[in-house]
Coordinates of C-alpha atoms and ligand atoms in Angstrom, one line a residue:
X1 CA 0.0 0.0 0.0
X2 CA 1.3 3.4 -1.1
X3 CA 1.7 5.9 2.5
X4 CA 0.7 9.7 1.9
X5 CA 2.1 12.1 4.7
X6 CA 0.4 15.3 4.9
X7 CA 2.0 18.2 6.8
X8 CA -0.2 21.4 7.2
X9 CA 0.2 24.8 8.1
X10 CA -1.8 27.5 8.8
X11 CA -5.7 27.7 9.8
X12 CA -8.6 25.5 10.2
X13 CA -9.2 26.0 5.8
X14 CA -6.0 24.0 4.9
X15 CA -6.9 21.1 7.8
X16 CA -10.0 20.3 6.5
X17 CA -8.6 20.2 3.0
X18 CA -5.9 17.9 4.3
X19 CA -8.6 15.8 5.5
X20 CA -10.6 16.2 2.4
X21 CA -7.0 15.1 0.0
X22 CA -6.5 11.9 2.3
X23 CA -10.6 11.3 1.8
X24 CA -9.5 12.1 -2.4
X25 CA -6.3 9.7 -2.2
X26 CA -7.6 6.9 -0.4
X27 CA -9.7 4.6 -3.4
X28 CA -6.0 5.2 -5.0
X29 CA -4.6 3.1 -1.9
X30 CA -3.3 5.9 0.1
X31 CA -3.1 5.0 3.0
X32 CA -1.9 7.8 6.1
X33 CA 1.4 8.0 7.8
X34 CA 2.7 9.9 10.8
X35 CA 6.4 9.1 9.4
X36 CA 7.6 11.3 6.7
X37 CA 10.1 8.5 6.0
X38 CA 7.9 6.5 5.7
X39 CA 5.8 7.8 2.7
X40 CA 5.7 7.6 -1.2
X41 CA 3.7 10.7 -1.4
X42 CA 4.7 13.6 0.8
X43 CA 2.2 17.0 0.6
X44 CA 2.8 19.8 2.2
X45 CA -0.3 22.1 2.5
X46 CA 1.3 25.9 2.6
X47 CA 0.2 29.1 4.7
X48 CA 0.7 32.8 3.4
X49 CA -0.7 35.0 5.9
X50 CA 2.5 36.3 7.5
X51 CA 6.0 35.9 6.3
X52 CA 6.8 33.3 9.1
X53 CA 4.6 30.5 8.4
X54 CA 5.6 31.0 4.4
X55 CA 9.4 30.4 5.0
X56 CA 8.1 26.8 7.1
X57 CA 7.5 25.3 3.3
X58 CA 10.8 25.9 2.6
X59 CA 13.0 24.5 5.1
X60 CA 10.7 21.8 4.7
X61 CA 11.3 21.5 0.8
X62 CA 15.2 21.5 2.3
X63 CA 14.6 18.5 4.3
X64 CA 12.5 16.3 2.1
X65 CA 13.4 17.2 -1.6
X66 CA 17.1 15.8 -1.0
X67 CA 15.5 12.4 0.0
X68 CA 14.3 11.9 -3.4
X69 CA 17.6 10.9 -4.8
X70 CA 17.6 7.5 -2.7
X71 CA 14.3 6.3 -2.9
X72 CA 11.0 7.0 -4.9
X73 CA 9.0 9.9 -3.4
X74 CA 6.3 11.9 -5.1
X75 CA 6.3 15.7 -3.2
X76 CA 3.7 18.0 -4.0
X77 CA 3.0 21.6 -2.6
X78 CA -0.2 22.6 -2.0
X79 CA -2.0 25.2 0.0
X80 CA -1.5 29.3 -0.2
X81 CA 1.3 29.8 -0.8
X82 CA 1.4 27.1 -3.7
X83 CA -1.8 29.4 -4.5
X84 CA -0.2 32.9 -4.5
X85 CA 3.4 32.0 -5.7
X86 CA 2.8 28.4 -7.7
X87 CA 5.1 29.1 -10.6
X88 CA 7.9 31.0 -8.7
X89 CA 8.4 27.7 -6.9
X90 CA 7.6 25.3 -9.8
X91 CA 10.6 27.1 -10.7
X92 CA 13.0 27.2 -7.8
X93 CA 12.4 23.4 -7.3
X94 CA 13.2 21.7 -10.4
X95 CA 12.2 18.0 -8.3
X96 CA 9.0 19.0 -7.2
X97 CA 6.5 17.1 -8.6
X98 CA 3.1 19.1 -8.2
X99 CA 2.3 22.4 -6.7
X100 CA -1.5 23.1 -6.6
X101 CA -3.6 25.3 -4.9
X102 CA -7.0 25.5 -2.8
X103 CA -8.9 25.1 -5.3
X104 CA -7.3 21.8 -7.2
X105 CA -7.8 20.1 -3.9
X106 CA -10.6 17.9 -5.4
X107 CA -8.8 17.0 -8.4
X108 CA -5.6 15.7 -6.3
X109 CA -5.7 12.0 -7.4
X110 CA -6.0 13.0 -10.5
X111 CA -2.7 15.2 -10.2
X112 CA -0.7 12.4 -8.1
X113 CA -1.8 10.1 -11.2
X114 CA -0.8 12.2 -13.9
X115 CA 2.7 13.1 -11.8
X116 CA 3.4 10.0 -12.4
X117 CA 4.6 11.0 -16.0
X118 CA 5.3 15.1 -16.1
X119 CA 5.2 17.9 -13.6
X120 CA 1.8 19.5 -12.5
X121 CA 1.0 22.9 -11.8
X122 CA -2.7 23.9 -11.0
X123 CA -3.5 27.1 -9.1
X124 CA -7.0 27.6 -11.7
X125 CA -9.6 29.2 -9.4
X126 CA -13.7 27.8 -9.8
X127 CA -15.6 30.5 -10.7
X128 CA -18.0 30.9 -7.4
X129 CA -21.0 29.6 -9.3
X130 CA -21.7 25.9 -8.5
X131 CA -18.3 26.2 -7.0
X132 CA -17.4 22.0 -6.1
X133 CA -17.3 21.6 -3.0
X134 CA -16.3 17.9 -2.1
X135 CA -18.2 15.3 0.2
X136 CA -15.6 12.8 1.2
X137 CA -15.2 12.2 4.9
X138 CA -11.6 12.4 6.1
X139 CA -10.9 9.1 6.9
X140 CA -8.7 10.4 10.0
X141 CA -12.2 11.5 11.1
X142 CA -12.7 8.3 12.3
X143 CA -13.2 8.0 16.1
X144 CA -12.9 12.0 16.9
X145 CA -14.9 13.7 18.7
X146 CA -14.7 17.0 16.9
X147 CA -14.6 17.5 13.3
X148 CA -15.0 20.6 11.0
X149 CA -17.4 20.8 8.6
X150 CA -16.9 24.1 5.8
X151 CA -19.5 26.3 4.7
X152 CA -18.2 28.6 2.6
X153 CA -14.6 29.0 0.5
X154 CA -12.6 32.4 -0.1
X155 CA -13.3 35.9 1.0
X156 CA -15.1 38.9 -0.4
X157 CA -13.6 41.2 2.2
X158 CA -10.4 43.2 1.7
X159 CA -9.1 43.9 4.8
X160 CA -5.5 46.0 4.2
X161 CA -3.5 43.7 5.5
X162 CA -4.7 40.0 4.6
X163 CA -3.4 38.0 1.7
X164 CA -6.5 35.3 1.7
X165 CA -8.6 37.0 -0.8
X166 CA -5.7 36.4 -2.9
X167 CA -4.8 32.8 -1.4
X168 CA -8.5 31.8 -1.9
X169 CA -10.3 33.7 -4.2
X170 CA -13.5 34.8 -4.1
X171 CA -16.6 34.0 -1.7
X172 CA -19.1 31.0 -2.2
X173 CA -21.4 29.6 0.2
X174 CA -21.4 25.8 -0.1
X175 CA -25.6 24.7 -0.2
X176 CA -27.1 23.6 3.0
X177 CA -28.4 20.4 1.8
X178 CA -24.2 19.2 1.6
X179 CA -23.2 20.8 4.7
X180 CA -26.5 18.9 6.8
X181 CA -25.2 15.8 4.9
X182 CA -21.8 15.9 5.7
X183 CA -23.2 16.5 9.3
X184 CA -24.9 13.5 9.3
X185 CA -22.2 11.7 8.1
X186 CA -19.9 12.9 10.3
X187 CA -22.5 12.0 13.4
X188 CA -22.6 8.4 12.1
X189 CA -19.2 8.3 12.9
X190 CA -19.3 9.2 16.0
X191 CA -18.4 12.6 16.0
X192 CA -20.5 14.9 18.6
X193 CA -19.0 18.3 17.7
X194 CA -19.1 20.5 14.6
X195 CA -17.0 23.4 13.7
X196 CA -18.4 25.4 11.2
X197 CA -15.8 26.7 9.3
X198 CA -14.9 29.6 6.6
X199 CA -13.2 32.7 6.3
X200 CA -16.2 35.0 7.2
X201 CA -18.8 32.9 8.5
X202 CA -21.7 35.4 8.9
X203 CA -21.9 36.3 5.2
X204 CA -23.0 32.5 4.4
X205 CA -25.1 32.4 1.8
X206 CA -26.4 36.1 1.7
X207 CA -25.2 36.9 -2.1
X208 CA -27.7 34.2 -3.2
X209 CA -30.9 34.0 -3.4
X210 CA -32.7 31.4 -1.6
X211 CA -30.2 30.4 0.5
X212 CA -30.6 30.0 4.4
X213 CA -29.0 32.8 6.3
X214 CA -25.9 31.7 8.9
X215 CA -28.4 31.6 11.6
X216 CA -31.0 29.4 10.1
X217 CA -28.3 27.0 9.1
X218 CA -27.0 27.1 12.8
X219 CA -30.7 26.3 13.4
X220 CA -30.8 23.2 11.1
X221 CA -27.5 22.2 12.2
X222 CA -28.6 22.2 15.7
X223 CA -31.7 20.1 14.9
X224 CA -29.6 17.0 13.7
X225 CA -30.0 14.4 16.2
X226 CA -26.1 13.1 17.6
X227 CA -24.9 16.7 17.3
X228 CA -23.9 17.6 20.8
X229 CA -21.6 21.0 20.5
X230 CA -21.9 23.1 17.3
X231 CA -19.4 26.0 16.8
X232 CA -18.3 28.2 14.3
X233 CA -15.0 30.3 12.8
X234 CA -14.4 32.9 11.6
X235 CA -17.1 35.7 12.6
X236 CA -16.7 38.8 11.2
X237 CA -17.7 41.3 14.0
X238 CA -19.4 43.8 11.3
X239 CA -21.3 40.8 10.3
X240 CA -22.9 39.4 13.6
X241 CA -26.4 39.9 13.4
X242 CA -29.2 39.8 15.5
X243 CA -30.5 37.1 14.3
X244 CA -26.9 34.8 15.0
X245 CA -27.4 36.8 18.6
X246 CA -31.0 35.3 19.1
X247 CA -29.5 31.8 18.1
X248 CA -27.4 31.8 21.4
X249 CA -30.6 32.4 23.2
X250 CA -32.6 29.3 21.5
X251 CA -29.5 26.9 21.0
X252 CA -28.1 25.0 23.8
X253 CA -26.0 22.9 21.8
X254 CA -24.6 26.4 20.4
X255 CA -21.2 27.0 22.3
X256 CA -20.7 29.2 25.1
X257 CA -17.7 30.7 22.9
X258 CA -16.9 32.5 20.3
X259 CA -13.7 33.6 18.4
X260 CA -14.2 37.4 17.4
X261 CA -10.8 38.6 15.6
X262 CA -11.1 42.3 16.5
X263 CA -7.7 43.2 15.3
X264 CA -7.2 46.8 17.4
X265 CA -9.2 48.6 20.1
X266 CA -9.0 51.9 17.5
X267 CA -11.2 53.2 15.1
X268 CA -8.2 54.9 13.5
X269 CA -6.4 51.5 12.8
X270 CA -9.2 49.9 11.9
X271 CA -10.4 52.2 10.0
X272 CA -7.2 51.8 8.0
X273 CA -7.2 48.1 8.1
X274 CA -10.9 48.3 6.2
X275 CA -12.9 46.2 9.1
X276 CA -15.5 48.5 9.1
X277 CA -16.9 48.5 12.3
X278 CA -15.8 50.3 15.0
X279 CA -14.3 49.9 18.8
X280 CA -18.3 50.5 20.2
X281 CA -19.9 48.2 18.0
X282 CA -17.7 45.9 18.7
X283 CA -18.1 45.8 22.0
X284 CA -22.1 46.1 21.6
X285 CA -21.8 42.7 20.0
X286 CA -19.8 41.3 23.2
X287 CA -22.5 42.9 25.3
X288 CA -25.9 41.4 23.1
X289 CA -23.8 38.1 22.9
X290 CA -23.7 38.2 26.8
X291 CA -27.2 39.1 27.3
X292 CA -28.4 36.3 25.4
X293 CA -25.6 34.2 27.4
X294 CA -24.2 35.4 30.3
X295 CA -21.4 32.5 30.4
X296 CA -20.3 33.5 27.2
X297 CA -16.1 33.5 26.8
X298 CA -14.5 35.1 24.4
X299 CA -11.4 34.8 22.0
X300 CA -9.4 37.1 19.7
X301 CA -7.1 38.3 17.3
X302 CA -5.0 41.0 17.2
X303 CA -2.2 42.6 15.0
X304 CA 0.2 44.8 16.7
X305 CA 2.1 47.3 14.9
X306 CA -0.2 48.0 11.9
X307 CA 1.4 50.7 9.7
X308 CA 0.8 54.4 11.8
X309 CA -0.4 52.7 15.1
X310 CA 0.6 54.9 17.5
X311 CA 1.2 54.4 21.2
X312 CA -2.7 55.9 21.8
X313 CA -4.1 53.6 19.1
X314 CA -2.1 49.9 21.3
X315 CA -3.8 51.9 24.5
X316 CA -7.2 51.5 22.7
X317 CA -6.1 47.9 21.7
X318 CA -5.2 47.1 25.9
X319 CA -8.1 49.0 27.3
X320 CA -10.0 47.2 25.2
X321 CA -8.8 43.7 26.2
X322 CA -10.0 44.8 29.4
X323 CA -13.2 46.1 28.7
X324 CA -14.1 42.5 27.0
X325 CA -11.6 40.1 29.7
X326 CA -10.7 37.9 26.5
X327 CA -9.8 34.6 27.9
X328 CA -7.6 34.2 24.9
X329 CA -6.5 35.3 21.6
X330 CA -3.7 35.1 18.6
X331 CA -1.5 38.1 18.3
X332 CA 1.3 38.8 16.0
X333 CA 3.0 41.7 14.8
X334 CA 2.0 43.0 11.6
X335 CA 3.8 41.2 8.3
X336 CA 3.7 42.9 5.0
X337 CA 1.6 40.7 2.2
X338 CA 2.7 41.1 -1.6
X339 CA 0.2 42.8 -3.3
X340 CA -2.1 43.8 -0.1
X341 CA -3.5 47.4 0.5
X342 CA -1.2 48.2 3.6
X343 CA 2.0 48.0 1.6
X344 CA 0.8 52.0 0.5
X345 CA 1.1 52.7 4.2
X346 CA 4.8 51.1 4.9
X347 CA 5.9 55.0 4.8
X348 CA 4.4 54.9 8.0
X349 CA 6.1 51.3 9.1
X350 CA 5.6 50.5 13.0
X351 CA 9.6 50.0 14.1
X352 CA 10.0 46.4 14.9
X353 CA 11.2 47.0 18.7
X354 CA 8.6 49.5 19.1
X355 CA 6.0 46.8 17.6
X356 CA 7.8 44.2 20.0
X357 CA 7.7 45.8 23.2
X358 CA 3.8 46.3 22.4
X359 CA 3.5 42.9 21.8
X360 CA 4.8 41.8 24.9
X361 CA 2.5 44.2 27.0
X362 CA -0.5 43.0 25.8
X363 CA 0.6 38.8 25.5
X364 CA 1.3 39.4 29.2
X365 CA -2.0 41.0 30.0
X366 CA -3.5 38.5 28.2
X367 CA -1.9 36.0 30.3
X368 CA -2.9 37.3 33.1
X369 CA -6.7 37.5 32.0
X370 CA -6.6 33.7 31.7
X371 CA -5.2 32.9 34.8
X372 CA -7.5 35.0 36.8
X373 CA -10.3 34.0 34.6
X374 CA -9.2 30.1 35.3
X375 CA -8.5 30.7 39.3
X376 CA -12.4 31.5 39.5
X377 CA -13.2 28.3 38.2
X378 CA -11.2 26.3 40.5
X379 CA -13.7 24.2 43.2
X380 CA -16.2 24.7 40.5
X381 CA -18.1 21.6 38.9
X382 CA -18.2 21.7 34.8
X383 CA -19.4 19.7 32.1
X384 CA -16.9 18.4 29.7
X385 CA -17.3 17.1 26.9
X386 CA -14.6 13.9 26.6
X387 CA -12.0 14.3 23.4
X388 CA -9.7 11.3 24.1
X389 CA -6.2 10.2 26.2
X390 CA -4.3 13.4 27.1
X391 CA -1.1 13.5 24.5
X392 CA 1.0 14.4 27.8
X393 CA -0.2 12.3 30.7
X394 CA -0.5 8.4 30.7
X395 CA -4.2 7.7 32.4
X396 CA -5.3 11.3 31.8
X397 CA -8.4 11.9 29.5
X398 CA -9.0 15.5 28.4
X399 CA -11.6 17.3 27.1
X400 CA -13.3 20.7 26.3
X401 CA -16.5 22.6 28.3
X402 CA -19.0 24.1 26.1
X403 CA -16.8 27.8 27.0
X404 CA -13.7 26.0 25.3
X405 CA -11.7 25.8 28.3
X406 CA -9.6 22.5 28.0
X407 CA -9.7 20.4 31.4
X408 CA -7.5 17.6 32.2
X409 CA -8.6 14.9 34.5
X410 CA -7.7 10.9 35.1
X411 CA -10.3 8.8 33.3
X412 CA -10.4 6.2 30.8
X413 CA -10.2 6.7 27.2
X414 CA -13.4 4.6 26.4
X415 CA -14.8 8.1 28.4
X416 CA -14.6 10.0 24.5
X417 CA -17.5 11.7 22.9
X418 CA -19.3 11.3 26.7
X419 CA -20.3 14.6 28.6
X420 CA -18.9 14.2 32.5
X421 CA -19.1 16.4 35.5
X422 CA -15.8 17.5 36.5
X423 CA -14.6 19.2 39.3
X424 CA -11.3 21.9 38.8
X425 CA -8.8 20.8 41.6
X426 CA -5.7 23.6 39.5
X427 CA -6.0 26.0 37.0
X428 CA -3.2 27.2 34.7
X429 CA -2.9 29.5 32.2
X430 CA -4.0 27.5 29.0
X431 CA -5.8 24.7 30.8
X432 CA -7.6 23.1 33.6
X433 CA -7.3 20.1 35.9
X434 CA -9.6 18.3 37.6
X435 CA -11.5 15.2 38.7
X436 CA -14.9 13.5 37.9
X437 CA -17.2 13.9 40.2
X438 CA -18.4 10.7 42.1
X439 CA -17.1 8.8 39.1
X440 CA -21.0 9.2 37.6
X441 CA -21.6 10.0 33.8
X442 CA -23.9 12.1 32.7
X443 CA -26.3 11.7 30.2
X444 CA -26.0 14.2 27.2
Ligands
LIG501 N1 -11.1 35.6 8.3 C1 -10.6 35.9 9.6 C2 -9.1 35.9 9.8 C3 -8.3 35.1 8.9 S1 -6.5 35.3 9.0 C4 -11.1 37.2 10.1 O1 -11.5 38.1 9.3 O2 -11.0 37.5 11.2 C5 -6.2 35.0 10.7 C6 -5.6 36.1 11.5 O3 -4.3 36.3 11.0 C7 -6.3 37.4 11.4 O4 -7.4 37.5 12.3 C8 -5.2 38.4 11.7 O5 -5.1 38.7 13.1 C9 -3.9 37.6 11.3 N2 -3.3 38.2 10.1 C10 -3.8 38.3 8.9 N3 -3.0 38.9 8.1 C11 -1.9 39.3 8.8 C12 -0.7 40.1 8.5 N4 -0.5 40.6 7.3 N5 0.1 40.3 9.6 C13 -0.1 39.8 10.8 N6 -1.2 39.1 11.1 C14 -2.1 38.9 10.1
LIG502 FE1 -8.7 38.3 5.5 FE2 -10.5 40.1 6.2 FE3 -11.2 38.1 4.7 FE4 -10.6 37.7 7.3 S1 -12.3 38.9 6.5 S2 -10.0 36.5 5.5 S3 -9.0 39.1 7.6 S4 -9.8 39.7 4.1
LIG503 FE1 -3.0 30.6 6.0 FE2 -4.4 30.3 3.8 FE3 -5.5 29.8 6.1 S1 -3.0 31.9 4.2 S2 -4.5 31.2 7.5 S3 -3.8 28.7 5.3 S4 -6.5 30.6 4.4

């Protein structure tokens, strides 16, 4: 049997599609490996949005191309950056067998097959129309308790600084009647929680007529039997709705958490970043979100050092982080994107140590949001929702509360996709321990 390894980078977009190529690959034989050294086909499924996770592809290329020469090895390159910058690196590695991008993902046995005899390069886009979106279960699915489950490809926003438009194209919303399937499918399989996933969630299915809106889909979603947790990424905070709001009132299996990537606290920098919507709407979305549910926990992003952020503007960005208590976010400095809107504004570049330093300030406040968030909950009794053995700690289970907050506790493995009380005995800064209570399960 042939092995495929698959590494990927970047967000929750290129996991699923790495799920979705092993689905593609496996009536070829492919079976998956954990060992690169193991495999005839080696993918590597690429991230663009800052310069960092770009240069990972190539000291990767540096450590697997050479391998080629002693035994027979297919490599392809898929992903963003194969995406924005196919043909450069068609170029620069004259071994590489394919390079393909987002798009090509449903043609990749196709592409392995045809490798076979010449080189492939295939970054076409769909056009949006009847855009294919494909309906094989990742076979790694298999005995998870979570899966994701997209909604929608590319972006149709243009926010200054992001390179997915680009990496992805342009926006279509993938019909209800295959996400409900693939639901379905996924809940035969045992899987109890669904991630919705796209790039901008709350604009699902709005530019065609006849489609549900975001919230009634979270409504039908909600109705399939064996679906215990639904959740969603990414929101767009211009984009939540009242109607999403309400859904938080009606839904208990709708999660007590939500990732809202505000960027900055100020309406200068945001106005410059294009998110159009400002510092008080966003935090009137917090506020409805916690009317409708007051246990509500909220994650972020933010990007520090956006070209002309000044020290008032990061002020706005940490008074903010207090005015919402995030219990978490990602935070990076800004990285310049070829071809993206902020490069115009470079003239007014954030020095790096200046960009650092802020950095620092508000990782460490963050830090210390989380741990006083987490102290509170020690002593306190929460549901969990089992993933599986802990990947640290031999006889430890963990698993995730309906706010997101990971909890460790001994318990057996056969405990996965079960809900259990459990008390918190310690609480760190990423994650909880604790114990079941009276040993009892409870019933979903
Ligand atoms: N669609 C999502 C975000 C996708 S990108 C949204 O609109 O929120 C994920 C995160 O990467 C962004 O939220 C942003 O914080 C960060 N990011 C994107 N481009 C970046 C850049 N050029 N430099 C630094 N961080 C960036
Ligand atoms: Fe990028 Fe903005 Fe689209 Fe998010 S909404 S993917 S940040 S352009
Ligand atoms: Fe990276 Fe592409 Fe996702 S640039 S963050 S892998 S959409």
């Amino acid at each position: 049997m042939p092995r495929v390894y698959i590494k990927t980078f970047g967000c929750q977009m290129n996991e699923y599609d790495s799920g979705k190529m092993r689905a593609q690959l496996a009536p070829a034989g492919f079976v998956p490996t954990d060992d690169v050294d193991d495999a005839d086909l080696v993918i590597v499924n690429t991230c663009s949005i800052r310069d960092k996770p770009e240069q990972k592809l190539h000291s990767f290329l540096g450590r697997i191309l050479p391998q080629k020469k002693v035994r027979p090895l297919t490599v392809a390159v898929a992903g963003c950056v194969a995406q924005m910058d196919g043909g450069k690196i068609f170029k620069k590695y004259p071994t590489l067998d394919l390079v393909f991008g987002p798009d090509a993902v449903g043609r990749v046995r196709e592409m392995v097959e045809t490798a076979r005899t010449r080189r492939v390069l295939d970054t076409e886009f769909f056009g949006t129309d009847g855009y294919p979106f494909s309906s094989d279960l990742d076979p790694d699915a298999t005995g998870k308790v979570g899966s994701f489950v997209t909604i929608a490809k590319g972006c149709d926003n243009r926010c200054t600084f992001c390179i997915v438009p680009t990496t992805r194209g342009d926006e279509a919303s993938r019909p209800a009647d295959q996400i409900l399937a693939e639901v379905e499918g996924l809940v035969g399989q045992g899987v109890r929680e669904i991630t919705l996933i796209g790039q901008n969630v709350n604009s699902y299915g709005l530019k065609v007529p006849g489609m549900p809106t975001f919230a009634q889909l979270l409504r039908e979603v909600h109705a399939i039997a064996g679906v215990e947790v639904i959740r969603y990424t990414t929101s767009h905070p211009r984009d939540m709705g009242d109607d999403v709001v309400a859904c938080y009132a009606d839904l208990p299996k709708l999660a007590s958490h939500l990732h809202l990537p505000v960027q900055s606290g100020s309406d200068r920098v945001l106005r410059r970043m294009k998110r159009f919507y400002t510092r008080a709407r966003y935090l009137e979305v917090i506020e409805k979100l916690r009317a409708a549910r007051p246990e509500m926990n909220f994650t972020t992003d933010f990007i520090i050092g956006f070209p002309g952020e000044q020290d008032v503007d990061f002020e706005d960005t940490m008074t903010l982080m207090d005015a919402v208590r995030f219990e978490g976010s990602f935070s990076f400095k800004f990285s310049p994107r070829p071809g993206t809107p902020a490069l115009r504004l470079m003239d007014e570049a954030v020095p790096d140590g200046v960009a650092q330093a802020r950095l620092q300030r508000l990782q460490d406040r963050q830090r210390d949001l989380q741990i006083e968030a987490h102290a509170a909950l020690v002593d306190q009794t929460l549901r969990v929702l089992v993933e599986g053995p802990s990947a640290h700690d031999e006889g430890v289970v963990c698993g995730r509360t309906s706010t997101f907050k990971m909890v460790n506790f001994p318990g057996d493995p056969a405990l996965s996709g079960q809900w259990v009380d459990v008390k918190v005995t310690r609480a760190f800064a990423n994650t909880l321990r604790g114990e079941v209570v009276g040993g009892e399960l409870v019933a979903p």
